[in-house]
Coordinates of C-alpha atoms (C1' of nucleotides) in Angstrom, one line a residue:
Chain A
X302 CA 0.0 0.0 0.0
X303 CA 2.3 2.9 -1.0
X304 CA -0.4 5.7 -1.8
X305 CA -1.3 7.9 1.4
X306 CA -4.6 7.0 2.6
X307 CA -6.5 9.7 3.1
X308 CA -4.1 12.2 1.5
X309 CA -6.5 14.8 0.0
X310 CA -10.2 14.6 -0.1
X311 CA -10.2 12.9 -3.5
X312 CA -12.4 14.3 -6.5
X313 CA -12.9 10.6 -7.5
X314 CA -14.2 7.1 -5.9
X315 CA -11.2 4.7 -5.1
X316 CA -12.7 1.3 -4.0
X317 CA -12.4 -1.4 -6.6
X318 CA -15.7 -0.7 -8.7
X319 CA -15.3 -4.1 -10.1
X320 CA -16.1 -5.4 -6.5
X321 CA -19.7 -8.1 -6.8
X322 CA -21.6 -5.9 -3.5
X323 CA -20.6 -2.6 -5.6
X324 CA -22.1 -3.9 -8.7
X325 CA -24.8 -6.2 -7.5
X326 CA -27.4 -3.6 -7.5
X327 CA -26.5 -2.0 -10.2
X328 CA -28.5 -2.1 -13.4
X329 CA -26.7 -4.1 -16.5
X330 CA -26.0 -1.2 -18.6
X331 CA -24.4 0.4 -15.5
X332 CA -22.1 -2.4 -14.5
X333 CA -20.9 -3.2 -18.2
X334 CA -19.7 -0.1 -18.5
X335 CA -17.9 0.0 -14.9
X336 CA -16.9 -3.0 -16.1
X337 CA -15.5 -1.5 -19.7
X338 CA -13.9 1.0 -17.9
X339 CA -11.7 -0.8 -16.3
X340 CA -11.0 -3.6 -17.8
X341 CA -10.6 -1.2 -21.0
X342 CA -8.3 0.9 -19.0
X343 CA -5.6 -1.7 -17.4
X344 CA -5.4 -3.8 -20.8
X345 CA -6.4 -1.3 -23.8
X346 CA -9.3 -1.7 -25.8
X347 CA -8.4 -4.3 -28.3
X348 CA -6.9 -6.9 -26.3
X349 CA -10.2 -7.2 -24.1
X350 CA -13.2 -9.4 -25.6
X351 CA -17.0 -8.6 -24.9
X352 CA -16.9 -12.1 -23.4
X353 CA -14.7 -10.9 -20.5
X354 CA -16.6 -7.7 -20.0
X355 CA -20.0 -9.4 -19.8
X356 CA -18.1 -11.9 -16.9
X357 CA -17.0 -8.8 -14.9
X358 CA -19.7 -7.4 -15.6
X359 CA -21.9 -10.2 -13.8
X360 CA -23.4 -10.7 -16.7
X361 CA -23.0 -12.6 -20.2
X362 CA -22.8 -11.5 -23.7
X363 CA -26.5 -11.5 -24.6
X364 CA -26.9 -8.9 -22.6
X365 CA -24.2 -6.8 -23.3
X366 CA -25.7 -6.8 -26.9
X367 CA -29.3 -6.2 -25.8
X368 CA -27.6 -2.5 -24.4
X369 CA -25.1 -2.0 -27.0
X370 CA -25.4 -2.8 -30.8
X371 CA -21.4 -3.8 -31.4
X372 CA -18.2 -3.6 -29.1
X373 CA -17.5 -0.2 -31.5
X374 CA -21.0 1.2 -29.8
X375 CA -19.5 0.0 -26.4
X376 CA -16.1 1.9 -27.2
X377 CA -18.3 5.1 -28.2
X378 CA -20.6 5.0 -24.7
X379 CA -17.8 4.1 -22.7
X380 CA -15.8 7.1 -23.8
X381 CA -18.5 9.1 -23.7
X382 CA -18.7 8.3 -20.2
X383 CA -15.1 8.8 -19.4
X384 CA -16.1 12.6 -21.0
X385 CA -18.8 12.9 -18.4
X386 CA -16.8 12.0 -15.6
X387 CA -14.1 14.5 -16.6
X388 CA -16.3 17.1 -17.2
X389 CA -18.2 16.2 -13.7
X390 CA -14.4 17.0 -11.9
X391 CA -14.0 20.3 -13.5
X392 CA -18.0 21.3 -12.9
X393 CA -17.1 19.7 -8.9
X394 CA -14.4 22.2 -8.9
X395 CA -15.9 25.2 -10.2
X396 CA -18.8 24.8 -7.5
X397 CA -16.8 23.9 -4.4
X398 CA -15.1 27.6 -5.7
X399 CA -17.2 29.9 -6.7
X400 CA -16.1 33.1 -8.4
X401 CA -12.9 32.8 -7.6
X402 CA -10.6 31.7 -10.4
X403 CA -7.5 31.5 -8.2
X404 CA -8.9 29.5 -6.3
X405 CA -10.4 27.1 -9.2
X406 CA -6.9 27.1 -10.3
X407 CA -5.3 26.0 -7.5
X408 CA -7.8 23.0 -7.1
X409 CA -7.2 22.2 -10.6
X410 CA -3.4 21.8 -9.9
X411 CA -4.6 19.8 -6.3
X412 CA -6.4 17.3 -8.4
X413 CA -3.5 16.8 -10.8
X414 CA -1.2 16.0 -8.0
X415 CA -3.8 13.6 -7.3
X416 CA -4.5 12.3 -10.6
X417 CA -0.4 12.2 -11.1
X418 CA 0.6 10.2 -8.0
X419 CA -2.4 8.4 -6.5
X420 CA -4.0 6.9 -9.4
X421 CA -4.0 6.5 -13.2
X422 CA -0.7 4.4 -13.2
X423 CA -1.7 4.0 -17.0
X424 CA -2.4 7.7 -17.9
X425 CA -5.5 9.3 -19.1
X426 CA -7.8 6.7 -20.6
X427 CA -8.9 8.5 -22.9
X428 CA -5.7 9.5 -24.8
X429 CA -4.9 5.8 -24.5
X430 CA -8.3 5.1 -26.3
X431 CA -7.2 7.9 -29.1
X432 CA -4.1 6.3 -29.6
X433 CA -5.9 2.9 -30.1
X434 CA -8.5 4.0 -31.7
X435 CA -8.3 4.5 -36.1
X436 CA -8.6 8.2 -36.7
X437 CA -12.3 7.4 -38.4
X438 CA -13.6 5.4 -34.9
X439 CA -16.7 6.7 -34.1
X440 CA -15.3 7.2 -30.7
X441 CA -12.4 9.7 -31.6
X442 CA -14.7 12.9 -32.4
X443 CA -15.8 12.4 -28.8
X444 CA -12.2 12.3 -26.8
X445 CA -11.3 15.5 -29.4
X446 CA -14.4 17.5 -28.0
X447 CA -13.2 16.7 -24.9
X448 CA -10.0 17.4 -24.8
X449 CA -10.7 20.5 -26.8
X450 CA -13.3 21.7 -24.4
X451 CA -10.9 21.1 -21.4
X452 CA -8.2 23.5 -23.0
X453 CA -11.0 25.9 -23.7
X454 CA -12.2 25.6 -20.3
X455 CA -8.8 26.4 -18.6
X456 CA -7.7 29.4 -21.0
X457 CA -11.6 30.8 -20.3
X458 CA -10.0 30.4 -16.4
X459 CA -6.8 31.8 -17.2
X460 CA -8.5 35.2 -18.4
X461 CA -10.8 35.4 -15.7
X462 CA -7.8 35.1 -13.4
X463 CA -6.2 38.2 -15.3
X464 CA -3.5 36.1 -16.9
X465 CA -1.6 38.4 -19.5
X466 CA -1.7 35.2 -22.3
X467 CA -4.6 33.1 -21.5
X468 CA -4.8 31.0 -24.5
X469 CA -0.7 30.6 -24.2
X470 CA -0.6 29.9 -20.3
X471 CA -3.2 27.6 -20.9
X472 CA -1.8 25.5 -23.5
X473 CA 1.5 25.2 -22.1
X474 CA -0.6 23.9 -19.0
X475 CA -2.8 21.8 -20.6
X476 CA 0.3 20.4 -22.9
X477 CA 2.7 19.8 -19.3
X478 CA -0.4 18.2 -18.1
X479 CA -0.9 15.8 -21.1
X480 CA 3.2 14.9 -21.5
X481 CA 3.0 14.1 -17.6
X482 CA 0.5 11.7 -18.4
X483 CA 1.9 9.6 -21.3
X484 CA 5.2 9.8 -19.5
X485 CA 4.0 7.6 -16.8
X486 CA 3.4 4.7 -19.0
X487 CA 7.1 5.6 -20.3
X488 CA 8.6 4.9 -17.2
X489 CA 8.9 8.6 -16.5
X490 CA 6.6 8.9 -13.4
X491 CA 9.3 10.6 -11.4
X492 CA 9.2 12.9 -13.9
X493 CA 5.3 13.1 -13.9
X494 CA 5.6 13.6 -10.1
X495 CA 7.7 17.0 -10.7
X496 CA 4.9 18.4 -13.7
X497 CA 3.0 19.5 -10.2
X498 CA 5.8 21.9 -9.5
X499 CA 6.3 23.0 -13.0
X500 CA 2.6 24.1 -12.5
X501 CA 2.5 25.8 -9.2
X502 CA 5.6 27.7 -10.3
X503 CA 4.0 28.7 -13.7
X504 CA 1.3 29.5 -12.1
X505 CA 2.7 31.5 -10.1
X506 CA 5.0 33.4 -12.8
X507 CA 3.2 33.9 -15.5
X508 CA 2.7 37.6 -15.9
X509 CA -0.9 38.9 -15.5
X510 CA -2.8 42.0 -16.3
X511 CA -3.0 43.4 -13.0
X512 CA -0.7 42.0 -9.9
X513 CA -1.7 39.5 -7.3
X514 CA -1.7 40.3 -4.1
X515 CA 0.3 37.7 -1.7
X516 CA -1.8 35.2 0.4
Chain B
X915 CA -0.6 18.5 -50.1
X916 CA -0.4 20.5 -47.4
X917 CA 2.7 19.7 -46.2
X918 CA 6.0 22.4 -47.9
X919 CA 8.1 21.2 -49.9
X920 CA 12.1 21.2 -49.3
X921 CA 10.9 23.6 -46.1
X922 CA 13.8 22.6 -44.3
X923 CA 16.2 20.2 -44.4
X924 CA 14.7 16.9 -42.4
X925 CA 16.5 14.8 -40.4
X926 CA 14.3 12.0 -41.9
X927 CA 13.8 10.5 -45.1
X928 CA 9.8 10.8 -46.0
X929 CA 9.6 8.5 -49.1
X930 CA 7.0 5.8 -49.1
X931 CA 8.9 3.1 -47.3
X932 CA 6.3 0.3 -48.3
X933 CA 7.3 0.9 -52.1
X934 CA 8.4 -2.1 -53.5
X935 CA 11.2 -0.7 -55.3
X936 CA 12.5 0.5 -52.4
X937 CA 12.7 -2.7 -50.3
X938 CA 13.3 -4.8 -53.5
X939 CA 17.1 -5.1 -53.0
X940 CA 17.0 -4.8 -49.0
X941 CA 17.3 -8.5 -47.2
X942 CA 13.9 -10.3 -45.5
X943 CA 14.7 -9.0 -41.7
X944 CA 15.5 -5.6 -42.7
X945 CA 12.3 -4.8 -45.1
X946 CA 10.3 -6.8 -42.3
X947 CA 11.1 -4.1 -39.6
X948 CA 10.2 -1.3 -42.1
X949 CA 6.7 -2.7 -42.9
X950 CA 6.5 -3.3 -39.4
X951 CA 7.2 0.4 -38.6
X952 CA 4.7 1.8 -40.9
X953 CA 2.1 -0.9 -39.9
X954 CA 2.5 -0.2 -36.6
X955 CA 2.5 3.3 -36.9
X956 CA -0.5 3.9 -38.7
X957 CA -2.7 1.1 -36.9
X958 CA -1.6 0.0 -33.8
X959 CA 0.5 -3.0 -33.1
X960 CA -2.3 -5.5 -31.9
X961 CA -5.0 -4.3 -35.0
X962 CA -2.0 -5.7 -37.5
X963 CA -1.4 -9.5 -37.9
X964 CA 2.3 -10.8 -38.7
X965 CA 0.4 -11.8 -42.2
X966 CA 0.0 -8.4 -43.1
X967 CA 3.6 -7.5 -42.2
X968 CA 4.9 -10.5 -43.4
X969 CA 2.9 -9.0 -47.5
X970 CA 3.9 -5.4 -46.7
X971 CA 7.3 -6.7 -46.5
X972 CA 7.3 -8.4 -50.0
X973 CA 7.4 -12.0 -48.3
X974 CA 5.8 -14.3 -46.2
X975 CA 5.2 -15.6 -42.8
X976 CA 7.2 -18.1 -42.8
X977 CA 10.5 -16.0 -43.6
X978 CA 9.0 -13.8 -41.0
X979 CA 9.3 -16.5 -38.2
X980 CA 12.9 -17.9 -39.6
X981 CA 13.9 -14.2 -38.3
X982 CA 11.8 -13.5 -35.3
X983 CA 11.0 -16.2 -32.9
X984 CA 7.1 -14.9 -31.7
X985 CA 5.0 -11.6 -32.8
X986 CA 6.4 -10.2 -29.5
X987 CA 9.8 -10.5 -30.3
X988 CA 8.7 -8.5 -33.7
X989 CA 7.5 -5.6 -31.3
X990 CA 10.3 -6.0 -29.3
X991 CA 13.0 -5.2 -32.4
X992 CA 10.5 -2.8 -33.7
X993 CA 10.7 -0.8 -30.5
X994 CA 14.6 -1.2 -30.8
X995 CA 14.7 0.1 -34.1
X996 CA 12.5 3.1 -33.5
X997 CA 14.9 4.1 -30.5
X998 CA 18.2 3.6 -32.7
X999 CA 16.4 6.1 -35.2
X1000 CA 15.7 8.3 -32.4
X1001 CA 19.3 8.5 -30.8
X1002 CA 20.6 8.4 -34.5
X1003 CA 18.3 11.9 -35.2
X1004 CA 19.9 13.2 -32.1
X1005 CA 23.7 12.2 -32.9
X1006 CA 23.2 13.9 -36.3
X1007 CA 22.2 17.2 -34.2
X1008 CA 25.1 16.9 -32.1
X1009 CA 27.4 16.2 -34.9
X1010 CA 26.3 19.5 -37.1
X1011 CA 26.5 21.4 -34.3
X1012 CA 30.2 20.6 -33.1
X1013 CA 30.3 21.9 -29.1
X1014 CA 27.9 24.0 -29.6
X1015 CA 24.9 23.8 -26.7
X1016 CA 23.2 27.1 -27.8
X1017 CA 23.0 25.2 -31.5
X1018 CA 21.9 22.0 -31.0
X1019 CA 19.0 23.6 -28.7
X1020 CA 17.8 25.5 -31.8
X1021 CA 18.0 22.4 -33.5
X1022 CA 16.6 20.2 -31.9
X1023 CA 13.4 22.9 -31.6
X1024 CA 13.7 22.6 -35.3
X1025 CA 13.3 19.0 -35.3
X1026 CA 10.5 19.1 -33.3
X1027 CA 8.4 21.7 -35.3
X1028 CA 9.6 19.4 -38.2
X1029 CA 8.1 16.4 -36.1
X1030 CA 5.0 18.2 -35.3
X1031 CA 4.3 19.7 -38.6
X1032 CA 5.3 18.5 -41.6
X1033 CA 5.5 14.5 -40.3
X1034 CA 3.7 11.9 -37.1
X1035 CA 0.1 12.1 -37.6
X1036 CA 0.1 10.1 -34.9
X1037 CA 2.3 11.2 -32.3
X1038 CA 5.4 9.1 -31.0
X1039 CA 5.3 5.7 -32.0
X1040 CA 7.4 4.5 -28.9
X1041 CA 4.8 6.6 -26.6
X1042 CA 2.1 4.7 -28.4
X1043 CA 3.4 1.2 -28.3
X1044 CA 3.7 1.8 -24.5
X1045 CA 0.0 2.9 -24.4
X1046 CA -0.6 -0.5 -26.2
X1047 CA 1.7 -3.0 -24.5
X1048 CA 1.2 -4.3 -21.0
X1049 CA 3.6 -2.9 -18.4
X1050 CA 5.7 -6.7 -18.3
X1051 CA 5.9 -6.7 -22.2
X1052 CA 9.7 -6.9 -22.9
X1053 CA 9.5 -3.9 -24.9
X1054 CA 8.0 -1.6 -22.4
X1055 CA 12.2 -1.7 -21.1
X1056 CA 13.1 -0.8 -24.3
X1057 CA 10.7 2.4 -24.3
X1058 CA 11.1 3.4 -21.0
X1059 CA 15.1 3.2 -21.1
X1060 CA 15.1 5.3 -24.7
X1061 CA 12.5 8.2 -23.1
X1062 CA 14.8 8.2 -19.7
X1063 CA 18.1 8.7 -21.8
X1064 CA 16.2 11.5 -24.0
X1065 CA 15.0 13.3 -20.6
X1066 CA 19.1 13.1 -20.0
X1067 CA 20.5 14.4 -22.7
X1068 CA 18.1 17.1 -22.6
X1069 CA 19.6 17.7 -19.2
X1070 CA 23.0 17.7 -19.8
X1071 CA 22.6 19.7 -22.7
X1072 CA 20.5 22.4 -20.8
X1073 CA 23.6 22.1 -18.3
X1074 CA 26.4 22.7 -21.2
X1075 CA 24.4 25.7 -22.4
X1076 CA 24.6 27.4 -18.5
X1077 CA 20.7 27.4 -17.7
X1078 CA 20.2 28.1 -14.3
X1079 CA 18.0 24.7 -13.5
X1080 CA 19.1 22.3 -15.9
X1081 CA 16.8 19.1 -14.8
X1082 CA 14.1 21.5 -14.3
X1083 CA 13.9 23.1 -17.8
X1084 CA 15.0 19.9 -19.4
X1085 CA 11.7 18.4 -18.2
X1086 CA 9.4 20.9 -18.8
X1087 CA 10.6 21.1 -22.3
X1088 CA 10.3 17.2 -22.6
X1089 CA 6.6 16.9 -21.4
X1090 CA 5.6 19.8 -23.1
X1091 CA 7.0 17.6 -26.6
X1092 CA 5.3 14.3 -25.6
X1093 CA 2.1 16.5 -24.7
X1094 CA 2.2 17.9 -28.2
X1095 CA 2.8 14.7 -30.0
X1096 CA -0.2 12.6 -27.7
X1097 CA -2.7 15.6 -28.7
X1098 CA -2.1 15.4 -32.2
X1099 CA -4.0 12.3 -32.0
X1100 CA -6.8 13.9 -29.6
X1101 CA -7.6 16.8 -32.1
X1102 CA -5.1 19.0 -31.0
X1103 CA -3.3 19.8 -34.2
X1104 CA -3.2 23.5 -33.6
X1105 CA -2.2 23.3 -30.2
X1106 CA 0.3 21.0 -31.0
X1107 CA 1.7 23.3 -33.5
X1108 CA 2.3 26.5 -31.1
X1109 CA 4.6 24.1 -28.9
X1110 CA 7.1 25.5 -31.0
X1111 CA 6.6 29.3 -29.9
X1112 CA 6.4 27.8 -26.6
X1113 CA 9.7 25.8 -27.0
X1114 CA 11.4 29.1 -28.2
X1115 CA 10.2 31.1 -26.0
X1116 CA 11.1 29.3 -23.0
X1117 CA 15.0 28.5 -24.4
X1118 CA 14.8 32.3 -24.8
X1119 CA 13.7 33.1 -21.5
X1120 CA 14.5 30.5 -19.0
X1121 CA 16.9 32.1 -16.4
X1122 CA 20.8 31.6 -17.4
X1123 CA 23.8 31.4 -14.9
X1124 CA 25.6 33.8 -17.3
X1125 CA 23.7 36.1 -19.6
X1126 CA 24.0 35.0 -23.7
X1127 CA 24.1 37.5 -26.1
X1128 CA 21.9 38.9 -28.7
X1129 CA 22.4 37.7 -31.9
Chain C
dA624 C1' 28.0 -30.0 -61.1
dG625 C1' 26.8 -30.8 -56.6
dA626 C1' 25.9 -29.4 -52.0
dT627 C1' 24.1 -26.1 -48.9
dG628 C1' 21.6 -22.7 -46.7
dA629 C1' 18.2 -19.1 -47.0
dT630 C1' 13.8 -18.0 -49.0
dG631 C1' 9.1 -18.6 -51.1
dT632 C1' 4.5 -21.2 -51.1
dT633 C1' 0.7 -23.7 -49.5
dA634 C1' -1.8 -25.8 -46.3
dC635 C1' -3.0 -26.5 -41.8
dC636 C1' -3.7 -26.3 -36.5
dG637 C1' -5.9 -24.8 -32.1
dA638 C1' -7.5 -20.8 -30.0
dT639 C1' -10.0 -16.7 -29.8
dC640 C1' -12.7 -13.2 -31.6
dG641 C1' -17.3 -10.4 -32.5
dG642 C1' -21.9 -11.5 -33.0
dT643 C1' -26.3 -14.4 -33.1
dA644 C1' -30.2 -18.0 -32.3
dC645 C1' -32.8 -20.2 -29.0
dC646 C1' -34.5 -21.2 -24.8
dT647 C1' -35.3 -20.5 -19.8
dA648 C1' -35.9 -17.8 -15.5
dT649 C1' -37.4 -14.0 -13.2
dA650 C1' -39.7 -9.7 -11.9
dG651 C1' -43.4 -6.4 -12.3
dC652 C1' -48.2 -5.5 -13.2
dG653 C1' -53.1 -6.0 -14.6
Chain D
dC683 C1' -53.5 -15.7 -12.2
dG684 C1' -51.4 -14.8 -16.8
dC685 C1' -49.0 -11.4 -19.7
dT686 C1' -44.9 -9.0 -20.9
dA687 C1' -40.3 -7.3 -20.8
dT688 C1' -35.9 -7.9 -19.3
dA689 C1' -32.0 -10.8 -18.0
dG690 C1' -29.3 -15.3 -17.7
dG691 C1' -27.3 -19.5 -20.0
dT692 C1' -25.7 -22.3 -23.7
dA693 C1' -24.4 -23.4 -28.0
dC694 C1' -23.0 -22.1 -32.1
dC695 C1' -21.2 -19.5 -36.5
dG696 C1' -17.7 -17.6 -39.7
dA697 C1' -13.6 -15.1 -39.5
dT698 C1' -9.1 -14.2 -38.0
dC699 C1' -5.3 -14.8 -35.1
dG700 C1' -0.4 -16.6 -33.9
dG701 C1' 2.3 -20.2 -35.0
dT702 C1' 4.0 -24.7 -37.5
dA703 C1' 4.9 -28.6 -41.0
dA704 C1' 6.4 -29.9 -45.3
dC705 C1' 8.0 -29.0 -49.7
dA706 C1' 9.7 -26.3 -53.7
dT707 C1' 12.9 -22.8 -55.3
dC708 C1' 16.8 -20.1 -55.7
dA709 C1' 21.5 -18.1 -55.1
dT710 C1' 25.9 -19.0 -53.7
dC711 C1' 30.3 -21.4 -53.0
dT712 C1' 33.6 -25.0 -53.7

DNA sequence: AGATGATGTTACCGATCGGTACCTATAGCG
DNA sequence: CGCTATAGGTACCGATCGGTAACATCATCT
């Protein structure tokens, strides 16, 4: 058990959602996509089979195809549900910090310290499903939307906080953010570890419109 | 065509590799590993079956087997290659730019807005084969050595050229290149394309033990 | 010419894949 | 009770996969 239990109050659910009592009352649809999600996530998409989804899943491979017409229509929903969940961190963080985009923007960089060292040893899923995924997949115009409307979101935060270079600031964030990622899977996770400080301090420096007073 | 012709010299050769007249007179193992690179490359290692290498390569399976013992020993000297071709990109740097730091910085920031431009639809091939294999898969050393030597040489060579925090400028610059190259696969082709401001910019400004002058 | 080793060709094996047909069991509801 | 819709179970299909056996062909060297 090397991760800190109880480190930070955690913007996602930890315990093993492929756990029977966490599924059990779950409707089908629900659990074979809990179940896509992570088995999609610690082998890749391809090397999985519907058959061992339905099994985790508690359930069998009728049913999987009574939810979803083809394992491509599986990829597109479970993606689309990665999406949600993403976007459902960044709307959690907007409302425990109202109006205050310093404050937003330090509780992004909290819950990429989180993401970086407590979880994810296999980097964001959904880049992983891009890079599996043939440029025409159905499922590829939905992890570009994202990923587009998550560096909109943060240069939209950067010029709220006064940031000189919104749209600069936030790609270089967004771009540290994305390379700390994929590194980890490259054996670079001490190097993911440090992309935290890289933010704070970039944060901190990047020149702004008006000065910020010290806290 | 979108691409420019001749706009600067390359440090890699961009003729069809699969063209049969230009593997006719190479032997088996060596037009095996190119059709394996571009295979690869464009779908994914586990999407393409030793078949279709074995055809890309102007042979069959057989000859295929005579020279690499399983599929996974393929990927394995695939992997290899691809990080010879990377180290041989950076020797060629180093060797036009004879103890020079300042030079081979520029560069190598001109490979990269070569790499991000003009060639690697789909980002870093080693990155991706990392996103595909499972962490035990022999290659996964391979990667993970190759992206921990190009993290050093960035190091030393922020070191030679006198930048205050070598280690910490040598990363920032490395994620922010694997961030660019994973997003050109997640839609982000324009943001991928102003790493390179972001690149120069920061060589330009990053804080110096002793002060370079203007050019 | 003869021998040798590498290569090309075809056919095949067992396993697994995505997807379907068919039937049973169960739960809700009148 | 009986009706209906959903879910579970089993068996199966055609296709493809990684990998192998056996044989024909070819170039090379003595």
């Amino acid at each position: 058990m090397t991760a800190k239990l109880a480190s930070a109050k955690s913007l996602i659910d930890a315990a093993n959602p492929l756990d029977p009592a966490t599924l059990a009352d779950l409707p089908p649809r629900e659990r074979i996509l809990i179940a896509s999600r992570e088995l999609f996530y610690q082998q890749g998409i391809h090397p999985v089979g519907v058959e061992a989804i339905a099994e985790a899943a508690l359930t069998n491979k009728m049913t999987l195809y009574r939810h979803f017409k083809s394992k491509d229509e599986l990829i597109v929903a479970h993606c689309t549900q990665l999406a949600a969940e993403g976007d459902a961190v960044w709307d959690r963080i907007n409302a425990d910090n109202p109006n205050d985009p310093e404050k937003r923007l330090t509780a992004w960089v909290n819950h990429v310290e989180d993401v970086v060292t407590n979880r994810f040893e296999r980097g964001c899923a959904l880049a992983n499903a891009a890079v599996e995924l043939q440029p025409h997949h159905p499922a590829r115009v939905v992890i570009e939307t994202y990923k587009a409307r998550k560096r909109d979101q943060l240069v939209k935060l950067f010029r709220a906080a006064h940031y000189k270079k919104p749209e600069m600031t936030a790609d270089e964030v967004f771009l540290l953010f994305e390379g700390a990622r994929i590194s980890i899977q490259c054996g670079g996770k001490q190097m993911a570890l440090r992309v935290v400080k890289m933010l704070r301090d970039l944060l901190a420096n990047a020149p702004r419109k008006t000065p910020v007073e010290k806290r």
